[in-house]
Amino acid sequence: ETGVTQTPRHLVMGMTNKKSLKCEQHLGHNAMYWYKQSAKKPLELMFVYSLEERVENNSVPSRFSPECPNSSHLFLHLHTLQPEDSALYLCASSPEGQVGEKLFFGSGTQLSVL
Amino acid sequence: LAKTTQPISMDSYEGQEVNITCSHNNIATNDYITWYQQFPSQGPRFIIQGYKTKVTNEVASLFIPADRKSSTLSLPRVSLSDTAVYYCRLESTGNQFYFGTGTSLTVIP
């Protein structure tokens, strides 16, 4: 148990659906992250939030919309996804988002887009 | 972004010591070296971090030579459950969130 909980663990959605991924951390951290990991590929950083403000956005398509209502919760809203968006979506947190901090990851949401 | 190079894959028999070397020729003075472990369908997990010389914890050892242009993660007496992808990362401002391709370690019975 890492202290970072992601729901759901698995999600299957059609291209016209709207769904949301949820992440919650119980570590008192101020920085949270979304990563995407496609099969047999490295982790791709999507978004970084620090104190509920987005500080990094790696040219992610607008069909992915993050939301950070407070420092403990992070959402990824999904709409009109494509089959190539099928991947493992990982949430992570760290104390302040600074160099040298450990990243604590959740177990991820395995997303399949049909 | 600071770049690291590590073998794509390695095999080892159970009970052996495994050493995974990561090259980082352009490491900066303030960079930390951090290793993570990832099992299939799970998020990466922090293993060890160092700056120079040798660091040891209950899971692994990290050897860093004086020039810091490489580092070696050492896993003592691996078991089947150590089969995972191991990521070497350089932690520096602007680069603290990124992961490379990692080394896929397979432990064979």
Short mmCIF file of C-alpha atoms in Angstrom, two decimals:
data_model
loop_
_atom_site.label_atom_id
_atom_site.label_comp_id
_atom_site.label_asym_id
_atom_site.label_seq_id
_atom_site.Cartn_x
_atom_site.Cartn_y
_atom_site.Cartn_z
CA GLU A 1 0.00 0.00 0.00
CA THR A 2 1.63 3.21 -1.19
CA GLY A 3 -0.90 5.68 0.21
CA VAL A 4 -2.07 6.57 -3.30
CA THR A 5 -5.38 5.05 -4.36
CA GLN A 6 -6.70 5.01 -7.89
CA THR A 7 -10.20 4.10 -9.04
CA PRO A 8 -11.37 2.35 -11.03
CA ARG A 9 -8.67 -0.31 -11.51
CA HIS A 10 -10.06 -1.23 -14.91
CA LEU A 11 -12.20 0.76 -17.34
CA VAL A 12 -13.62 -0.06 -20.73
CA MET A 13 -15.21 2.77 -22.65
CA GLY A 14 -16.44 3.58 -26.12
CA MET A 15 -15.08 6.48 -28.11
CA THR A 16 -18.18 8.58 -27.45
CA ASN A 17 -18.28 8.01 -23.69
CA LYS A 18 -17.30 10.41 -20.95
CA LYS A 19 -15.60 8.96 -17.89
CA SER A 20 -13.35 10.11 -15.08
CA LEU A 21 -10.36 8.57 -13.35
CA LYS A 22 -9.90 9.34 -9.68
CA CYS A 23 -6.79 9.50 -7.56
CA GLU A 24 -6.58 10.10 -3.83
CA GLN A 25 -3.46 10.34 -1.69
CA HIS A 26 -3.32 10.01 2.08
CA LEU A 27 0.28 11.13 2.47
CA GLY A 28 -0.18 14.85 3.01
CA HIS A 29 1.67 15.62 -0.21
CA ASN A 30 1.30 18.87 -2.16
CA ALA A 31 2.25 17.65 -5.64
CA MET A 32 0.31 15.18 -7.78
CA TYR A 33 0.91 13.78 -11.25
CA TRP A 34 -0.73 11.90 -14.08
CA TYR A 35 1.34 9.52 -16.20
CA LYS A 36 0.36 7.40 -19.19
CA GLN A 37 2.02 4.06 -19.93
CA SER A 38 1.18 2.33 -23.18
CA ALA A 39 2.07 -1.32 -23.64
CA LYS A 40 5.83 -1.91 -23.75
CA LYS A 41 6.54 1.82 -23.65
CA PRO A 42 8.06 4.15 -21.05
CA LEU A 43 5.99 6.27 -18.74
CA GLU A 44 4.86 9.53 -20.29
CA LEU A 45 4.30 12.48 -18.00
CA MET A 46 0.94 14.11 -18.71
CA PHE A 47 0.22 16.64 -16.00
CA VAL A 48 1.80 18.00 -12.84
CA TYR A 49 -0.06 19.81 -10.08
CA SER A 50 1.53 21.61 -7.19
CA LEU A 51 -0.71 23.03 -4.48
CA GLU A 52 -3.68 22.49 -6.77
CA GLU A 53 -2.16 24.55 -9.58
CA ARG A 54 -1.15 22.95 -12.86
CA VAL A 55 2.57 23.51 -13.31
CA GLU A 56 3.30 21.25 -16.25
CA ASN A 57 1.25 20.06 -19.20
CA ASN A 58 3.09 17.94 -21.72
CA SER A 59 1.18 18.73 -24.91
CA VAL A 60 -1.62 16.38 -23.97
CA PRO A 61 -4.69 16.32 -26.27
CA SER A 62 -7.66 18.25 -24.98
CA ARG A 63 -9.73 15.08 -24.75
CA PHE A 64 -7.85 14.58 -21.47
CA SER A 65 -8.87 17.15 -18.87
CA PRO A 66 -7.28 17.13 -15.40
CA GLU A 67 -8.81 18.54 -12.26
CA CYS A 68 -7.23 19.02 -8.84
CA PRO A 69 -9.87 20.30 -6.38
CA ASN A 70 -7.51 19.97 -3.40
CA SER A 71 -4.07 18.61 -2.66
CA SER A 72 -5.42 15.14 -1.82
CA HIS A 73 -7.50 14.52 -4.93
CA LEU A 74 -6.75 14.43 -8.62
CA PHE A 75 -9.08 13.58 -11.46
CA LEU A 76 -8.58 12.89 -15.14
CA HIS A 77 -11.72 13.51 -17.17
CA LEU A 78 -11.91 11.60 -20.43
CA HIS A 79 -14.10 12.31 -23.45
CA THR A 80 -14.16 11.22 -27.08
CA LEU A 81 -11.06 9.09 -26.64
CA GLN A 82 -9.37 7.14 -29.41
CA PRO A 83 -8.33 3.46 -29.36
CA GLU A 84 -4.68 4.55 -29.16
CA ASP A 85 -5.47 6.10 -25.78
CA SER A 86 -5.78 2.60 -24.33
CA ALA A 87 -3.07 2.39 -21.68
CA LEU A 88 -2.30 2.19 -17.99
CA TYR A 89 -2.91 5.58 -16.37
CA LEU A 90 -0.88 6.16 -13.26
CA CYS A 91 -1.26 8.77 -10.58
CA ALA A 92 1.62 9.74 -8.32
CA SER A 93 2.32 12.20 -5.53
CA SER A 94 5.33 13.70 -3.82
CA PRO A 95 5.79 16.13 -0.93
CA GLU A 96 6.44 19.35 -2.87
CA GLY A 97 7.34 18.38 -6.42
CA GLN A 98 10.99 19.19 -5.80
CA VAL A 99 14.21 17.50 -6.87
CA GLY A 100 15.22 14.47 -4.86
CA GLU A 101 11.75 13.62 -3.58
CA LYS A 102 10.36 10.11 -3.82
CA LEU A 103 7.38 9.67 -6.11
CA PHE A 104 4.62 7.50 -4.69
CA PHE A 105 2.52 5.81 -7.34
CA GLY A 106 -0.93 4.28 -7.28
CA SER A 107 -1.67 0.94 -8.91
CA GLY A 108 -3.11 2.61 -11.97
CA THR A 109 -6.26 2.41 -14.06
CA GLN A 110 -6.04 0.05 -17.02
CA LEU A 111 -8.09 1.80 -19.71
CA SER A 112 -9.39 0.15 -22.86
CA VAL A 113 -11.03 2.31 -25.53
CA LEU A 114 -13.17 0.40 -27.99
CA LEU B 1 16.81 16.88 -20.20
CA ALA B 2 19.57 14.81 -18.65
CA LYS B 3 19.80 11.48 -20.46
CA THR B 4 20.39 8.01 -19.07
CA THR B 5 21.25 4.81 -20.91
CA GLN B 6 20.66 1.35 -19.51
CA PRO B 7 20.33 -2.13 -21.01
CA ILE B 8 16.90 -2.91 -22.40
CA SER B 9 16.75 -6.33 -20.80
CA MET B 10 18.65 -8.77 -18.58
CA ASP B 11 18.17 -12.36 -17.46
CA SER B 12 19.43 -13.87 -14.23
CA TYR B 13 19.05 -17.12 -12.33
CA GLU B 14 17.51 -17.21 -8.92
CA GLY B 15 19.96 -16.68 -6.10
CA GLN B 16 22.44 -14.71 -8.16
CA GLU B 17 23.50 -11.13 -7.62
CA VAL B 18 22.30 -8.83 -10.38
CA ASN B 19 24.05 -5.61 -11.35
CA ILE B 20 22.32 -3.13 -13.65
CA THR B 21 24.49 -0.29 -14.89
CA CYS B 22 23.16 3.06 -16.01
CA SER B 23 25.23 5.56 -17.98
CA HIS B 24 24.70 9.29 -17.49
CA ASN B 25 27.67 11.06 -19.05
CA ASN B 26 26.09 14.50 -18.83
CA ILE B 27 25.16 14.36 -15.18
CA ALA B 28 25.10 17.78 -13.56
CA THR B 29 26.66 18.72 -10.24
CA ASN B 30 23.33 18.90 -8.46
CA ASP B 31 21.75 15.76 -9.94
CA TYR B 32 20.66 12.91 -7.71
CA ILE B 33 20.55 9.33 -9.05
CA THR B 34 17.37 7.43 -8.27
CA TRP B 35 16.19 3.92 -9.10
CA TYR B 36 12.62 2.68 -9.30
CA GLN B 37 11.13 -0.80 -9.73
CA GLN B 38 7.93 -1.52 -11.64
CA PHE B 39 5.96 -4.75 -11.69
CA PRO B 40 3.48 -5.40 -14.54
CA SER B 41 0.26 -3.39 -14.29
CA GLN B 42 1.48 -1.48 -11.23
CA GLY B 43 3.05 1.90 -10.61
CA PRO B 44 6.81 2.24 -10.13
CA ARG B 45 8.18 1.96 -6.61
CA PHE B 46 11.19 3.83 -5.25
CA ILE B 47 14.15 1.56 -4.51
CA ILE B 48 17.18 3.68 -3.73
CA GLN B 49 18.74 7.09 -4.23
CA GLY B 50 22.32 8.33 -4.10
CA TYR B 51 24.60 11.21 -4.95
CA LYS B 52 28.07 9.69 -4.78
CA THR B 53 29.98 6.63 -3.49
CA LYS B 54 27.83 3.81 -2.16
CA VAL B 55 24.37 3.63 -0.67
CA THR B 56 22.82 0.49 0.78
CA ASN B 57 19.35 -0.25 2.10
CA GLU B 58 17.36 -3.37 2.86
CA VAL B 59 16.52 -3.91 -0.81
CA ALA B 60 19.57 -2.96 -2.86
CA SER B 61 22.91 -1.21 -3.11
CA LEU B 62 23.82 1.67 -5.37
CA PHE B 63 27.42 2.17 -6.47
CA ILE B 64 28.44 5.52 -7.92
CA PRO B 65 32.04 6.10 -9.07
CA ALA B 66 33.87 9.33 -8.38
CA ASP B 67 33.14 10.83 -11.81
CA ARG B 68 29.41 10.04 -11.38
CA LYS B 69 29.06 9.30 -15.10
CA SER B 70 27.49 5.95 -14.35
CA SER B 71 25.81 4.13 -11.51
CA THR B 72 25.16 0.46 -10.76
CA LEU B 73 22.15 -0.95 -8.99
CA SER B 74 23.02 -4.19 -7.23
CA LEU B 75 20.31 -6.66 -6.21
CA PRO B 76 21.64 -9.42 -3.93
CA ARG B 77 20.42 -12.99 -4.41
CA VAL B 78 17.46 -12.27 -6.67
CA SER B 79 14.26 -14.29 -6.51
CA LEU B 80 11.48 -14.78 -9.05
CA SER B 81 9.59 -11.90 -7.45
CA ASP B 82 12.34 -9.50 -8.49
CA THR B 83 11.26 -9.87 -12.12
CA ALA B 84 10.36 -6.28 -13.02
CA VAL B 85 11.43 -3.22 -14.95
CA TYR B 86 14.12 -1.13 -13.24
CA TYR B 87 14.38 2.58 -14.04
CA CYS B 88 17.46 4.72 -13.55
CA ARG B 89 16.63 8.40 -13.20
CA LEU B 90 18.57 11.61 -12.84
CA GLU B 91 16.86 14.05 -10.55
CA SER B 92 17.47 17.64 -11.49
CA THR B 93 15.36 20.75 -11.70
CA GLY B 94 13.01 20.37 -14.66
CA ASN B 95 13.81 16.68 -14.95
CA GLN B 96 12.52 15.32 -11.68
CA PHE B 97 9.32 13.91 -13.18
CA TYR B 98 10.65 11.94 -16.14
CA PHE B 99 11.37 8.24 -16.67
CA GLY B 100 13.43 6.52 -19.38
CA THR B 101 12.85 3.12 -20.94
CA GLY B 102 14.20 1.07 -18.04
CA THR B 103 15.76 -2.40 -17.89
CA SER B 104 13.46 -5.40 -17.96
CA LEU B 105 14.91 -7.98 -15.57
CA THR B 106 13.72 -11.58 -15.85
CA VAL B 107 14.68 -13.96 -13.06
CA ILE B 108 14.81 -17.57 -14.18
CA PRO B 109 14.20 -20.53 -11.85
#
